[in-house]
mmCIF file of C-alpha atoms in Angstrom:
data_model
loop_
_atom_site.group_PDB
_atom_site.id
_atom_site.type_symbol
_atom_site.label_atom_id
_atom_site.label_comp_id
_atom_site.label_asym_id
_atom_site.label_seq_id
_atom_site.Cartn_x
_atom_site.Cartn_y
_atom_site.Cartn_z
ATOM 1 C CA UNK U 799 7.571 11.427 13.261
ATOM 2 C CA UNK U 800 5.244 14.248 12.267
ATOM 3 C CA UNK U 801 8.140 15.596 10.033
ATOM 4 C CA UNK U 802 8.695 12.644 8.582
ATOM 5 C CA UNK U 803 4.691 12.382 7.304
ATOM 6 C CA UNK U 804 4.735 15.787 6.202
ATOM 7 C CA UNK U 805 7.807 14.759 3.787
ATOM 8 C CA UNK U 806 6.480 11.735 2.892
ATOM 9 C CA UNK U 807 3.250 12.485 1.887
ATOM 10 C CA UNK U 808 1.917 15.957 2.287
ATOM 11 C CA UNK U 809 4.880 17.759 0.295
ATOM 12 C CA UNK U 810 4.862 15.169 -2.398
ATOM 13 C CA UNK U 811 2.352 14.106 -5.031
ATOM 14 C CA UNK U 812 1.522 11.324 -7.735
ATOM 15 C CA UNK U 813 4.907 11.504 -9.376
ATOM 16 C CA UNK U 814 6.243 8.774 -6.216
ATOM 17 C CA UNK U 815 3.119 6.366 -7.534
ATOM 18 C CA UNK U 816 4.474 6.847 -11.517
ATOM 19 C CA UNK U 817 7.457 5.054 -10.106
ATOM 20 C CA UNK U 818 6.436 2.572 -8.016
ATOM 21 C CA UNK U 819 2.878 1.812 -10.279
ATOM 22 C CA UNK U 820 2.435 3.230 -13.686
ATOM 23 C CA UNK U 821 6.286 3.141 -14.990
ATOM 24 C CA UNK U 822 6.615 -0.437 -14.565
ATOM 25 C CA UNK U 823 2.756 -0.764 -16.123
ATOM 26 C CA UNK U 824 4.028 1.425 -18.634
ATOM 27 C CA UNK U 825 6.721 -0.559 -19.883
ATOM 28 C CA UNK U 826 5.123 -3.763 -20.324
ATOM 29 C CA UNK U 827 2.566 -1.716 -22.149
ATOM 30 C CA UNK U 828 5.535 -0.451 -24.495
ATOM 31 C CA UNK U 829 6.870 -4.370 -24.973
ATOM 32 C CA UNK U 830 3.544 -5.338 -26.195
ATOM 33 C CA UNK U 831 3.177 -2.305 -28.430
ATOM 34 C CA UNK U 832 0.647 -0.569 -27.119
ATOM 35 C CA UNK U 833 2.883 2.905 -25.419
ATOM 36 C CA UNK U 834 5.480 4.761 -27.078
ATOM 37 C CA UNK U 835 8.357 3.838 -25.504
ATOM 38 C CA UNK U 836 9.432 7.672 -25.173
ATOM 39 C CA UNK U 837 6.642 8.431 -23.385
ATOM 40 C CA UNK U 838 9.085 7.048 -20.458
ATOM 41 C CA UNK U 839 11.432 9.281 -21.175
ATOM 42 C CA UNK U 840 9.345 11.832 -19.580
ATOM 43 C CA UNK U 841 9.185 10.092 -16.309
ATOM 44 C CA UNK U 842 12.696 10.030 -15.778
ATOM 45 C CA UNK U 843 13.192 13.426 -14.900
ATOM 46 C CA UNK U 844 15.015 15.361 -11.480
ATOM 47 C CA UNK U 845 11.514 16.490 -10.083
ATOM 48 C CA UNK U 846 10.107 12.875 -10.178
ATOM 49 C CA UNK U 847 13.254 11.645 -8.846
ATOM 50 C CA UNK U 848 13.660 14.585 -6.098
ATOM 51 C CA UNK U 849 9.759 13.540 -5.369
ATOM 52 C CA UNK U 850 11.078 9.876 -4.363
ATOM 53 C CA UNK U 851 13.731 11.414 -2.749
ATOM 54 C CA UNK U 852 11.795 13.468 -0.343
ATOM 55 C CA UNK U 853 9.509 10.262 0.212
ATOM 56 C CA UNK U 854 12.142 7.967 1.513
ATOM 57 C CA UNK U 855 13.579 10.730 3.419
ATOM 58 C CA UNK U 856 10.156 11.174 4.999
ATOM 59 C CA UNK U 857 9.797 7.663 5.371
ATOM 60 C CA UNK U 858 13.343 7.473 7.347
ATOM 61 C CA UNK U 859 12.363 10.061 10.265
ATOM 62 C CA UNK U 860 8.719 8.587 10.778
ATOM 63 C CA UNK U 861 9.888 4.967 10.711
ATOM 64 C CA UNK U 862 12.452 6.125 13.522
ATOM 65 C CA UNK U 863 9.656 7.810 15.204
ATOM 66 C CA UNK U 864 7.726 4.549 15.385
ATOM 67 C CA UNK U 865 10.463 2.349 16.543
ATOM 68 C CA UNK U 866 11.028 5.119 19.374
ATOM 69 C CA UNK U 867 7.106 5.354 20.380
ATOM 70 C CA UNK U 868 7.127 1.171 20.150
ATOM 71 C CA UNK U 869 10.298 0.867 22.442
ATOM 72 C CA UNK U 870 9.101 3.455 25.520
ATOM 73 C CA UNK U 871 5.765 1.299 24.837
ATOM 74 C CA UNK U 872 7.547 -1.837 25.147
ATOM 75 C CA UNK U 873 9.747 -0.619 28.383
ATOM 76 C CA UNK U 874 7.063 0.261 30.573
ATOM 77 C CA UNK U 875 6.021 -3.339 30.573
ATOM 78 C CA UNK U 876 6.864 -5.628 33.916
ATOM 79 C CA UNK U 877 9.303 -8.260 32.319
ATOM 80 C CA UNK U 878 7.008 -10.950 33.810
ATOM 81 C CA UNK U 879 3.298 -10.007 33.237
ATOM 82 C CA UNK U 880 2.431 -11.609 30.236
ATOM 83 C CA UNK U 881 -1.116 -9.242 30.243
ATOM 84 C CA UNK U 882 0.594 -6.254 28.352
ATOM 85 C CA UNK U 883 1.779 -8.276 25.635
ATOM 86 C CA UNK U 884 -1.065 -10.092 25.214
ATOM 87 C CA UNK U 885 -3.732 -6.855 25.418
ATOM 88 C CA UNK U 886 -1.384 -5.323 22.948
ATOM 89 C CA UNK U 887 -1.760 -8.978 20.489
ATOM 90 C CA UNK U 888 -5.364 -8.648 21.046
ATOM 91 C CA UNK U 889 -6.023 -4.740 19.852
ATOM 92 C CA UNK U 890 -2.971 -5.194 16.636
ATOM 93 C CA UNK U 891 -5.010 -8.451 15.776
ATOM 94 C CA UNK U 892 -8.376 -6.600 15.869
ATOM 95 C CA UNK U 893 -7.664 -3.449 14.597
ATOM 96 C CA UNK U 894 -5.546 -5.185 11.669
ATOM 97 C CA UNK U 895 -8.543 -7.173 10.108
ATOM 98 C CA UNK U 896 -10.327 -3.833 9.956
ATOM 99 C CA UNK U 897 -7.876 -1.909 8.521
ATOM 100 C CA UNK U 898 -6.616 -4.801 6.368
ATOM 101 C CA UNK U 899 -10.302 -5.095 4.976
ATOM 102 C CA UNK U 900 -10.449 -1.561 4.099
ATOM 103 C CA UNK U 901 -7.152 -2.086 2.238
ATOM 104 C CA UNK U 902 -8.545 -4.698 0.179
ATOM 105 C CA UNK U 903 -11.546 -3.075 -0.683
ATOM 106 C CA UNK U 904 -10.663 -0.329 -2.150
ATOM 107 C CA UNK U 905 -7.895 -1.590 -4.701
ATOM 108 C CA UNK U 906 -11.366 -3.804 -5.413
ATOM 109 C CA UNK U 907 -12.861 -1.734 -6.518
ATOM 110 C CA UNK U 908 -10.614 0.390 -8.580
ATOM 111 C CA UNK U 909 -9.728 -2.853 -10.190
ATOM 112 C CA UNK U 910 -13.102 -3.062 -11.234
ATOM 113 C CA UNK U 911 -13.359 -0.243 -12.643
ATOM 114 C CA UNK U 912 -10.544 -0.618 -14.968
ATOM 115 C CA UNK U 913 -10.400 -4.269 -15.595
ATOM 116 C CA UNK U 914 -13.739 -3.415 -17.035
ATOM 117 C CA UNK U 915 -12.863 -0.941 -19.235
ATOM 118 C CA UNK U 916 -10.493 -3.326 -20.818
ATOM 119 C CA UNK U 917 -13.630 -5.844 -21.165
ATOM 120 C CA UNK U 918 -15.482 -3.471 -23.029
ATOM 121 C CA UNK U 919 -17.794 -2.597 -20.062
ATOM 122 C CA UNK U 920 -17.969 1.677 -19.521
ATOM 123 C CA UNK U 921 -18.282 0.981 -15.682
ATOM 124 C CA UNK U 922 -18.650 4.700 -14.079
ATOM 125 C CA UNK U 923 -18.236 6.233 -17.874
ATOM 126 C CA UNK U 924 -20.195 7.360 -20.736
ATOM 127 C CA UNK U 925 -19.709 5.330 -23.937
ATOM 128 C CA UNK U 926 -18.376 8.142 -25.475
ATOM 129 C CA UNK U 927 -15.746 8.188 -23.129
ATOM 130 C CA UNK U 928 -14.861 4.469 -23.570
ATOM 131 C CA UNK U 929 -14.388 5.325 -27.133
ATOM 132 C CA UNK U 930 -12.094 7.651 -26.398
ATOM 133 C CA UNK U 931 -10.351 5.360 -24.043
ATOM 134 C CA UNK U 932 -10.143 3.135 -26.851
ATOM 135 C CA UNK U 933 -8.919 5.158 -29.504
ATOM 136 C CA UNK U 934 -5.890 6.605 -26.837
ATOM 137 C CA UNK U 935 -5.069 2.605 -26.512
ATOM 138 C CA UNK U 936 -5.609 3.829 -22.748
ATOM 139 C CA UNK U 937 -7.548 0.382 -21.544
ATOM 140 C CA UNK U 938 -4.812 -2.093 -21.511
ATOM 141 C CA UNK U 939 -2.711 0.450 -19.123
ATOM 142 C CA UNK U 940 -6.228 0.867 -16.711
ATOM 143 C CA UNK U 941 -6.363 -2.857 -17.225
ATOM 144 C CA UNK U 942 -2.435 -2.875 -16.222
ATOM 145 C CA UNK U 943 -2.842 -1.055 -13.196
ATOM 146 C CA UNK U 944 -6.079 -2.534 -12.146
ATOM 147 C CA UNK U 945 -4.496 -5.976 -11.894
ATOM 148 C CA UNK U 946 -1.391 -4.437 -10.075
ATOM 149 C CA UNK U 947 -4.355 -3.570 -7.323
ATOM 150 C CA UNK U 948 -5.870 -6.677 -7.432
ATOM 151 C CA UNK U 949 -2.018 -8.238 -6.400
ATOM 152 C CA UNK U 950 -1.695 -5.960 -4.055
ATOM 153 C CA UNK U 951 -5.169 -7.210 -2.391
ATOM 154 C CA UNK U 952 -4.508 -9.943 -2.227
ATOM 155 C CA UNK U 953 -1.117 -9.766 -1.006
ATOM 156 C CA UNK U 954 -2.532 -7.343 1.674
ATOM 157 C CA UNK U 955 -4.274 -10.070 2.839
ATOM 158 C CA UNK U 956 -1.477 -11.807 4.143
ATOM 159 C CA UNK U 957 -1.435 -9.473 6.925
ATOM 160 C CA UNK U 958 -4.141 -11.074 8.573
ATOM 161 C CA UNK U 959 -3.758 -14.673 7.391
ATOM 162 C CA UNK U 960 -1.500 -17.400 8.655
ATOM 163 C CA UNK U 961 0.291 -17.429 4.868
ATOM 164 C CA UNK U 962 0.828 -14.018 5.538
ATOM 165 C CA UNK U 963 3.631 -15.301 8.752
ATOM 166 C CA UNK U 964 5.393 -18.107 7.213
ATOM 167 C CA UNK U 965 6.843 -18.719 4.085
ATOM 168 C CA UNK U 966 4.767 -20.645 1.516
ATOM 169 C CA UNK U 967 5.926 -24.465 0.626
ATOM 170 C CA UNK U 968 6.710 -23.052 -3.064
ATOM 171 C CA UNK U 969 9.348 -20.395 -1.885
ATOM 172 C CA UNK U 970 12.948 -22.380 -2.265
ATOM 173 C CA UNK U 971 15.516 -22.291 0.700
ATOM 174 C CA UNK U 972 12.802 -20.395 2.655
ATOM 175 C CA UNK U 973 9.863 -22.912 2.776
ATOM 176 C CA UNK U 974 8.481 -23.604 6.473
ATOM 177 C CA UNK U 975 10.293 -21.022 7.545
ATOM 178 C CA UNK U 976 8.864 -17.770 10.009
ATOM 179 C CA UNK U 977 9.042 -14.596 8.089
ATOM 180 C CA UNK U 978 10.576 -11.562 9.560
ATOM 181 C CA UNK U 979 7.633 -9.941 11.398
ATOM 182 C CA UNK U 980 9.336 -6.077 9.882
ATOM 183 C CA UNK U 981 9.737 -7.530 6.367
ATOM 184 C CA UNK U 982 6.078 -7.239 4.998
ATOM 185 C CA UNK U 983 4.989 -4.709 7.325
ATOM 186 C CA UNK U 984 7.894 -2.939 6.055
ATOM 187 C CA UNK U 985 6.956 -3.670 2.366
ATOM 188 C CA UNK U 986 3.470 -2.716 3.181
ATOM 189 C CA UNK U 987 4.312 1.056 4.703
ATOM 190 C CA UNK U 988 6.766 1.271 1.692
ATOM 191 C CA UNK U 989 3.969 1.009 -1.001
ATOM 192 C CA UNK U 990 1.049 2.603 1.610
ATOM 193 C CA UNK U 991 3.214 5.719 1.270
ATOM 194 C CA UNK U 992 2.922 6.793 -2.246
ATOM 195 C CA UNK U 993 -0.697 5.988 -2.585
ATOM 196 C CA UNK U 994 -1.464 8.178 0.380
ATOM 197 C CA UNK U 995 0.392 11.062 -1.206
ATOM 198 C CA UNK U 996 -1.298 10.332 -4.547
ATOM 199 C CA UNK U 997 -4.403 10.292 -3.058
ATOM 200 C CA UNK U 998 -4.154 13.301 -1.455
ATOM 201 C CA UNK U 999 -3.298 14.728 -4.909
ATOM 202 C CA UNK U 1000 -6.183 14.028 -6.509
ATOM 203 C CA UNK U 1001 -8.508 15.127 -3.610
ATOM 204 C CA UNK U 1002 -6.942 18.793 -3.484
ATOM 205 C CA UNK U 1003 -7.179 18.657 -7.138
ATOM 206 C CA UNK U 1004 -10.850 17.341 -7.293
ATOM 207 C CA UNK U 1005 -11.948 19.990 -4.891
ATOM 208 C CA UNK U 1006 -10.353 22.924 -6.488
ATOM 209 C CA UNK U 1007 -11.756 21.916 -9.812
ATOM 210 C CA UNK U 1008 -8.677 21.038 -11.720
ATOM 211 C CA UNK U 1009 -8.542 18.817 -14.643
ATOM 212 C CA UNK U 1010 -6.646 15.923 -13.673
ATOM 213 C CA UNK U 1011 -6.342 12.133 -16.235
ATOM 214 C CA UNK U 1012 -7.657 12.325 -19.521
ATOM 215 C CA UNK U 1013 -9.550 15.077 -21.169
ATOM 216 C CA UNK U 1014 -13.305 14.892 -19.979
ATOM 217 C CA UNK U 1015 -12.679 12.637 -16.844
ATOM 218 C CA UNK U 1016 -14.207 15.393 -14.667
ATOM 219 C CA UNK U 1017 -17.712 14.482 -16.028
ATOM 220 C CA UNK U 1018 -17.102 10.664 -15.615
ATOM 221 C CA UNK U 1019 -17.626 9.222 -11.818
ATOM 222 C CA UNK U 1020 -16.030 6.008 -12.720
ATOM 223 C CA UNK U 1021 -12.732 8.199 -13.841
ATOM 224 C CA UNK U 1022 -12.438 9.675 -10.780
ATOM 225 C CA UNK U 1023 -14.394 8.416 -8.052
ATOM 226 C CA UNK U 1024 -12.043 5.522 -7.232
ATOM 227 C CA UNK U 1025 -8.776 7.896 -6.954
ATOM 228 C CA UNK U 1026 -10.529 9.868 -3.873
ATOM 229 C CA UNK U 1027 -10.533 7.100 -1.705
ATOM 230 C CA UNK U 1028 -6.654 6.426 -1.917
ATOM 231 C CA UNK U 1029 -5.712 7.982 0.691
ATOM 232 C CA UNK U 1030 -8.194 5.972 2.947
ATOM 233 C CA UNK U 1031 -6.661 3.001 1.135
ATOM 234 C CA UNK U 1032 -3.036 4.076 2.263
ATOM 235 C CA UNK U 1033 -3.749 4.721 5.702
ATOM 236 C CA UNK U 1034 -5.803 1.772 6.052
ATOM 237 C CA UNK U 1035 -2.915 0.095 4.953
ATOM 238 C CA UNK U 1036 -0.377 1.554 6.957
ATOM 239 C CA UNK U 1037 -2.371 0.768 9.931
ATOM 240 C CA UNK U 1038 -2.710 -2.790 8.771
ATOM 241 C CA UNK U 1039 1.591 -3.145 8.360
ATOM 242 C CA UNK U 1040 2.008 -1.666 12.144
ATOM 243 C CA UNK U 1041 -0.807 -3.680 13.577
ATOM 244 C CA UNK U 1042 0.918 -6.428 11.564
ATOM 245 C CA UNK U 1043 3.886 -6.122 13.408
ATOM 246 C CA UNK U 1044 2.401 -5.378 16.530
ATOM 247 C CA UNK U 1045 1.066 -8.805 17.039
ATOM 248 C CA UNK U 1046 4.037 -10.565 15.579
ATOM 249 C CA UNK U 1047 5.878 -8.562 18.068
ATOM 250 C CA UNK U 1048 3.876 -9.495 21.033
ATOM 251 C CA UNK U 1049 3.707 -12.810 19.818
ATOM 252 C CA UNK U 1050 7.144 -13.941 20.032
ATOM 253 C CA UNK U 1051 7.180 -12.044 23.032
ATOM 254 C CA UNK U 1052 4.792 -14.183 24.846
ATOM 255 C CA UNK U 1053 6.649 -17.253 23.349
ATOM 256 C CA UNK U 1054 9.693 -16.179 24.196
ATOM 257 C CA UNK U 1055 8.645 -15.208 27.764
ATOM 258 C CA UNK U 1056 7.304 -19.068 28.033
ATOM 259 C CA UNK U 1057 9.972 -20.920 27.013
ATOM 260 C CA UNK U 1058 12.138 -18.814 29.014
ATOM 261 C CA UNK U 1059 13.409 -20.499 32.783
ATOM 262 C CA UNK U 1060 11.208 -17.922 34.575
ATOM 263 C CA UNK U 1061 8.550 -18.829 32.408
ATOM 264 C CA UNK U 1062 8.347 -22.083 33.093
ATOM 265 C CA UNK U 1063 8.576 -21.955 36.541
ATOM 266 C CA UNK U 1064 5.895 -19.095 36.851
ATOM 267 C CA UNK U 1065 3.463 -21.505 34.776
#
């Protein structure tokens, strides 16, 4: 499993996020005019793509590690004491709305940050900075990616809420339904990954004095402050997804155990 983080996120960097964030940001900002569509271009090259590559390889060994580490935790349960399952419901469902609150806070406030910009509002930044912002036609792309972290708040808080564990009445075929305890945890890990390694990025980068975003963003806190608390906001994530599935897990355990003959007659 410790292989598989090191891949994941230690050996790669923000190029994973340019895919999975800014490209798609990006190219709405080029249908409405305001990127040069050739700037994408750029993106699309082998060491981006290798960068993915190495993150989903990552991703592979330390989600096997997991399902290994859950499993011998799972088998050294008594098939009829219902106590394990339940302590185990207990710490996922406490430890989640932590973790899940840190997750949502942070995208917050990033949000904020650039959201504002796009108002007109230097939050964290000199005026003369905002004017450069402006004059790059750099604010709607902020603005872009801010409200990509505000959906992804809000989404994250689905990990703790009841919408978050069945399917919404506005989803066709699927309404009503139970959703797949590994399918938003899953999701969750998946997108917890590449802001971790991002984050990470910009920390090393910060602390070594490199020049990292646009020119002059070192003097601004508001251009930079933000990014060193993403890899707190992908771990807290991650934690969130497996604590997520933890208590679905143990959930339908307990039901199942319940409705099953030995169960009932043990009740």
């Amino acid at each position: 499993m410790l292989v598989g983080v090191m891949l994941a996120v230690v050996l790669t960097d923000f190029r994973v996020l340019v895919f999975a964030a800014y490209l798609p940001v990006m190219a709405v900002a080029a249908l409405l005019g305001h990127v040069d569509p050739h700037i994408m271009a750029t993106m699309l090259i082998w060491p981006n793509i290798n960068q993915m590559v190495l993150m989903i390889a990552g991703a592979s060994l330390a989600s096997l590690g997991i399902r290994g580490l859950m499993a011998r935790s799972s088998a050294g349960e008594t098939t009829t004491d219902d106590a394990a399952p339940r302590f185990r419901e207990a710490t996922a469902r406490r430890v989640g709305r932590w973790a899940t609150g840190i997750a949502v806070v942070i995208p917050v406030g990033y949000a904020v940050t650039r959201i504002g910009w796009f108002a007109g509002v230097p939050i964290g930044i000199s005026p003369s900075f905002m004017q450069q912002l402006v004059d790059a036609q750099a604010a709607p792309i902020g603005a872009g990616l801010g409200g990509v972290a505000l959906l992804g708040a809000v989404l994250t808080l689905g990990l703790v809420r009841p919408w978050g564990e069945i399917w919404p009445r506005w989803v066709p075929f699927l309404r009503g339904r139970a959703i797949p305890p590994r399918l938003p945890a899953s999701l969750a890990i998946a997108i917890s990954l590449p802001i971790m390694s991002a984050g990470l990025m910009y920390v090393r980068k910060q602390l070594a004095g490199e020049e990292f975003g646009a020119t002059g963003a070192e003097h601004e806190p508001g251009a930079w402050l933000p990014e060193m608390f993403f890899p707190v906001w992908g771990a807290a994530l991650a934690i969130a997804a497996l604590a997520y599935l933890q208590r679905r897990t143990a959930g339908q355990e307990l039901v199942s155990r319940s409705t099953s003959p030995r169960g009932l007659v043990s009740g």
